[in-house]
XYZ file of N, CA, C and O in Angstrom:
392
model
N 19.913 58.275 82.727
C 18.605 58.833 82.787
C 18.582 59.876 83.854
O 19.166 59.735 84.901
N 17.864 60.970 83.590
C 17.755 62.082 84.535
C 16.318 62.573 84.635
O 15.623 62.597 83.599
N 15.894 62.871 85.860
C 14.567 63.493 86.039
C 14.754 64.978 86.298
O 15.768 65.396 86.880
N 13.799 65.755 85.858
C 13.840 67.171 86.086
C 12.449 67.578 86.621
O 11.442 67.358 85.946
N 12.467 68.192 87.781
C 11.213 68.666 88.422
C 11.215 70.164 88.339
O 12.126 70.834 88.862
N 10.214 70.727 87.644
C 10.097 72.156 87.468
C 8.884 72.590 88.310
O 7.760 72.137 88.004
N 9.083 73.482 89.256
C 8.007 73.876 90.188
C 7.734 75.363 90.047
O 8.641 76.177 90.205
N 6.463 75.690 89.880
C 6.007 77.057 89.814
C 5.121 77.238 91.082
O 4.129 76.563 91.267
N 5.506 78.204 91.945
C 4.800 78.422 93.211
C 4.148 79.811 93.193
O 4.772 80.812 92.802
N 2.874 79.817 93.669
C 2.139 81.110 93.736
C 1.519 81.214 95.135
O 1.298 80.214 95.812
N 1.234 82.449 95.553
C 0.504 82.669 96.792
C -0.964 82.379 96.626
O -1.656 81.899 97.548
N -1.479 82.605 95.424
C -2.903 82.293 95.102
C -2.972 80.976 94.402
O -2.042 80.548 93.723
N -4.071 80.262 94.511
C -4.236 78.977 93.857
C -4.216 79.100 92.366
O -4.750 80.046 91.801
N -3.634 78.117 91.703
C -3.715 77.990 90.265
C -5.100 77.524 89.904
O -5.697 76.747 90.646
N -5.577 77.908 88.754
C -6.821 77.450 88.234
C -6.597 76.152 87.513
O -5.895 76.117 86.454
N -7.129 75.009 88.034
C -6.808 73.712 87.392
C -7.283 73.629 85.973
O -6.587 73.062 85.116
N -8.382 74.238 85.587
C -8.850 74.178 84.194
C -7.904 74.988 83.307
O -7.629 74.607 82.161
N -7.400 76.109 83.784
C -6.476 76.917 82.992
C -5.153 76.143 82.810
O -4.524 76.168 81.734
N -4.703 75.435 83.866
C -3.486 74.648 83.757
C -3.670 73.483 82.766
O -2.787 73.170 81.985
N -4.832 72.858 82.803
C -5.131 71.757 81.890
C -5.098 72.252 80.429
O -4.583 71.592 79.519
N -5.654 73.475 80.206
C -5.649 74.033 78.881
C -4.219 74.341 78.477
O -3.827 74.083 77.325
N -3.409 74.898 79.353
C -1.994 75.171 79.040
C -1.263 73.885 78.704
O -0.528 73.845 77.730
N -1.519 72.854 79.496
C -0.842 71.546 79.234
C -1.233 71.021 77.837
O -0.388 70.546 77.085
N -2.501 71.179 77.521
C -2.939 70.711 76.170
C -2.306 71.524 75.064
O -1.868 70.954 74.042
N -2.232 72.818 75.230
C -1.637 73.699 74.231
C -0.144 73.465 74.045
O 0.419 73.668 72.992
N 0.553 73.087 75.157
C 2.018 72.891 75.121
C 2.455 71.478 74.827
O 3.611 71.195 74.702
N 1.515 70.563 74.716
C 1.825 69.142 74.513
C 2.547 68.834 73.244
O 3.547 68.062 73.247
N 2.129 69.369 72.118
C 2.656 68.963 70.806
C 4.128 69.045 70.655
O 4.746 68.102 70.124
N 4.758 70.138 71.048
C 6.240 70.162 70.827
C 7.017 69.094 71.561
O 8.134 68.755 71.144
N 6.436 68.547 72.606
C 7.141 67.505 73.370
C 6.914 66.080 72.825
O 7.702 65.186 73.123
N 5.887 65.915 72.019
C 5.587 64.586 71.476
C 6.703 64.196 70.454
O 6.955 64.924 69.514
N 7.363 63.080 70.742
C 8.415 62.638 69.850
C 9.741 63.385 70.010
O 10.646 63.211 69.182
N 9.851 64.247 71.031
C 11.094 65.009 71.213
C 12.261 64.043 71.519
O 12.154 63.201 72.433
N 13.347 64.142 70.768
C 14.494 63.251 70.997
C 15.031 63.346 72.427
O 15.241 64.458 72.915
N 15.214 62.183 73.051
C 15.791 62.156 74.389
C 14.806 62.261 75.510
O 15.100 61.941 76.665
N 13.556 62.765 75.216
C 12.571 62.906 76.260
C 11.725 61.667 76.363
O 11.024 61.324 75.455
N 11.810 60.954 77.480
C 11.025 59.739 77.652
C 9.574 60.086 77.997
O 8.631 59.513 77.429
N 9.386 60.985 78.938
C 8.002 61.516 79.191
C 8.035 62.784 79.926
O 9.036 63.183 80.507
N 6.899 63.447 79.897
C 6.670 64.729 80.610
C 5.262 64.699 81.192
O 4.351 64.268 80.520
N 5.149 65.169 82.436
C 3.834 65.279 83.015
C 3.599 66.702 83.487
O 4.545 67.396 83.932
N 2.374 67.120 83.465
C 1.929 68.433 83.963
C 1.119 68.107 85.258
O 0.173 67.325 85.183
N 1.453 68.686 86.376
C 0.816 68.346 87.662
C 0.447 69.567 88.416
O 1.020 70.633 88.221
N -0.442 69.356 89.387
C -0.872 70.384 90.310
C -0.925 69.790 91.711
O -1.495 68.686 91.892
N -0.277 70.425 92.694
C -0.300 69.848 94.050
C -1.683 69.987 94.692
O -2.564 70.719 94.143
N -1.955 69.281 95.764
C -3.274 69.239 96.360
C -3.724 70.607 96.843
O -4.939 70.901 96.732
N -2.836 71.466 97.302
C -3.240 72.791 97.779
C -3.482 73.715 96.621
O -4.136 74.787 96.831
N -3.051 73.362 95.431
C -3.275 74.217 94.267
C -2.306 75.393 94.148
O -2.523 76.272 93.281
N -1.325 75.394 94.979
C -0.357 76.519 94.965
C 0.936 76.251 94.172
O 1.687 77.139 93.935
N 1.108 74.989 93.801
C 2.298 74.650 93.025
C 1.893 73.845 91.781
O 1.285 72.771 91.898
N 2.256 74.383 90.645
C 2.155 73.628 89.369
C 3.527 73.037 89.171
O 4.571 73.697 89.349
N 3.543 71.748 88.831
C 4.856 71.066 88.662
C 4.826 70.317 87.338
O 3.840 69.726 86.960
N 5.943 70.396 86.669
C 6.137 69.623 85.449
C 7.308 68.688 85.705
O 8.374 69.102 86.223
N 7.119 67.420 85.392
C 8.133 66.416 85.633
C 8.570 65.812 84.301
O 7.712 65.380 83.522
N 9.838 65.817 84.048
C 10.430 65.292 82.827
C 11.345 64.095 83.124
O 12.023 64.106 84.170
N 11.338 63.122 82.288
C 12.373 62.053 82.393
C 13.070 62.041 81.002
O 12.453 61.876 79.990
N 14.373 62.261 81.109
C 15.214 62.298 79.882
C 16.103 61.067 79.869
O 16.675 60.683 80.849
N 16.244 60.499 78.680
C 17.154 59.315 78.534
C 18.601 59.790 78.610
O 19.441 59.029 79.042
N 18.880 61.027 78.261
C 20.244 61.541 78.188
C 20.331 62.759 79.087
O 19.613 63.776 78.931
N 21.252 62.707 80.019
C 21.410 63.830 80.988
C 21.752 65.112 80.316
O 21.252 66.191 80.640
N 22.624 65.081 79.323
C 23.067 66.295 78.648
C 21.866 66.986 77.954
O 21.690 68.227 78.030
N 21.031 66.205 77.276
C 19.839 66.822 76.632
C 18.891 67.380 77.671
O 18.319 68.457 77.472
N 18.702 66.686 78.801
C 17.847 67.177 79.877
C 18.335 68.500 80.458
O 17.575 69.420 80.640
N 19.616 68.587 80.715
C 20.166 69.786 81.289
C 20.200 70.929 80.277
O 19.906 72.054 80.663
N 20.504 70.635 79.039
C 20.635 71.708 78.068
C 19.293 72.263 77.592
O 19.188 73.341 77.061
N 18.215 71.509 77.841
C 16.888 71.969 77.434
C 16.445 73.235 78.206
O 15.791 74.099 77.658
N 16.854 73.309 79.486
C 16.370 74.358 80.351
C 17.277 75.629 80.298
O 17.980 75.931 81.245
N 17.254 76.308 79.203
C 18.057 77.495 78.984
C 17.352 78.653 79.699
O 16.206 78.617 80.063
N 18.106 79.761 79.817
C 17.534 80.976 80.425
C 16.386 81.480 79.564
O 15.381 81.954 80.102
N 16.507 81.355 78.266
C 15.457 81.752 77.342
C 14.135 80.982 77.609
O 13.068 81.537 77.654
N 14.304 79.655 77.809
C 13.105 78.838 78.103
C 12.525 79.228 79.452
O 11.305 79.340 79.575
N 13.360 79.433 80.445
C 12.896 79.841 81.764
C 12.098 81.093 81.706
O 11.004 81.265 82.314
N 12.575 82.058 80.936
C 11.839 83.356 80.780
C 10.488 83.133 80.085
O 9.466 83.688 80.451
N 10.501 82.231 79.098
C 9.238 81.953 78.369
C 8.197 81.318 79.300
O 7.054 81.750 79.344
N 8.584 80.283 80.063
C 7.608 79.660 80.936
C 7.216 80.504 82.120
O 6.119 80.426 82.644
N 8.115 81.425 82.551
C 7.746 82.401 83.554
C 6.592 83.240 83.069
O 5.625 83.513 83.793
N 6.635 83.648 81.806
C 5.498 84.367 81.242
C 4.219 83.584 81.135
O 3.143 84.115 81.354
N 4.347 82.297 80.837
C 3.156 81.442 80.740
C 2.507 81.192 82.059
O 1.302 81.304 82.232
N 3.342 80.868 83.070
C 2.781 80.509 84.383
C 2.650 81.706 85.345
O 2.017 81.581 86.375
N 3.276 82.798 85.044
C 3.176 83.989 85.851
C 4.112 84.010 87.064
O 4.025 84.879 87.912
N 5.033 83.052 87.122
C 5.997 82.968 88.204
C 7.223 82.241 87.738
O 7.112 81.297 86.884
N 8.363 82.623 88.193
C 9.604 81.961 87.810
C 9.731 80.553 88.433
O 9.460 80.397 89.628
N 10.103 79.555 87.711
C 10.165 78.202 88.236
C 11.457 77.948 88.986
O 12.478 78.571 88.768
N 11.366 76.966 89.897
C 12.540 76.323 90.494
C 12.761 75.036 89.739
O 11.812 74.302 89.482
N 13.989 74.798 89.309
C 14.328 73.625 88.525
C 15.257 72.742 89.342
O 16.301 73.188 89.826
N 14.841 71.466 89.525
C 15.668 70.501 90.237
C 16.001 69.355 89.290
O 15.127 68.822 88.641
N 17.298 68.991 89.293
C 17.756 67.832 88.498
C 17.898 66.678 89.456
O 18.495 66.812 90.525
N 17.322 65.519 89.081
C 17.265 64.369 89.942
C 17.886 63.144 89.248
O 17.491 62.842 88.130
N 18.791 62.484 89.888
C 19.332 61.234 89.341
C 18.272 60.150 89.512
O 17.771 59.900 90.607
N 17.906 59.507 88.419
C 16.950 58.397 88.461
C 17.775 57.122 88.677
O 18.564 56.765 87.846
N 17.527 56.492 89.802
C 18.292 55.276 90.173
C 17.493 53.988 89.930
O 18.012 52.886 90.016
N 16.213 54.155 89.641
C 15.349 53.047 89.281
C 14.143 53.546 88.601
O 13.727 54.715 88.826
N 13.534 52.765 87.772
C 12.419 53.229 86.930
C 11.489 52.047 86.606
O 11.931 50.989 86.218
N 10.207 52.253 86.797
C 9.192 51.246 86.431
C 8.321 51.884 85.383
O 7.810 53.008 85.566
N 8.162 51.223 84.258
C 7.339 51.775 83.134
C 6.304 50.673 82.773
O 6.629 49.677 82.219
N 5.083 50.944 83.152
C 4.010 50.026 82.868
C 3.180 50.434 81.647
O 2.122 49.838 81.397
N 3.664 51.402 80.889
C 2.874 51.896 79.767
C 2.683 50.874 78.661
O 1.735 50.943 77.895
N 3.585 49.914 78.567
C 3.487 48.931 77.491
C 2.673 47.685 77.835
O 2.491 46.782 77.065
N 2.094 47.708 79.095
C 1.327 46.520 79.507
C -0.169 46.798 79.465
O -0.636 47.842 79.426
């Protein structure tokens, strides 16, 4: 299992309602995506960083998803190029089934 943290940083605050709309519009392609356990769309407290966090069941699928083409696409959506961090998940708690 691998986590991927994608961070978009701006000097000006992100508009939370615009980000929520973007998250809603981008949700469908991720629903039922093979290998993707979950994805979240987040905004930090200061409003300067939009972050998307992914958990992939398969490391290869997680790493191969973030192509240069995808990075260019999301740069256009968010208005800033993201930083992508790959994180080894060493433990996981999932309460969604309870």
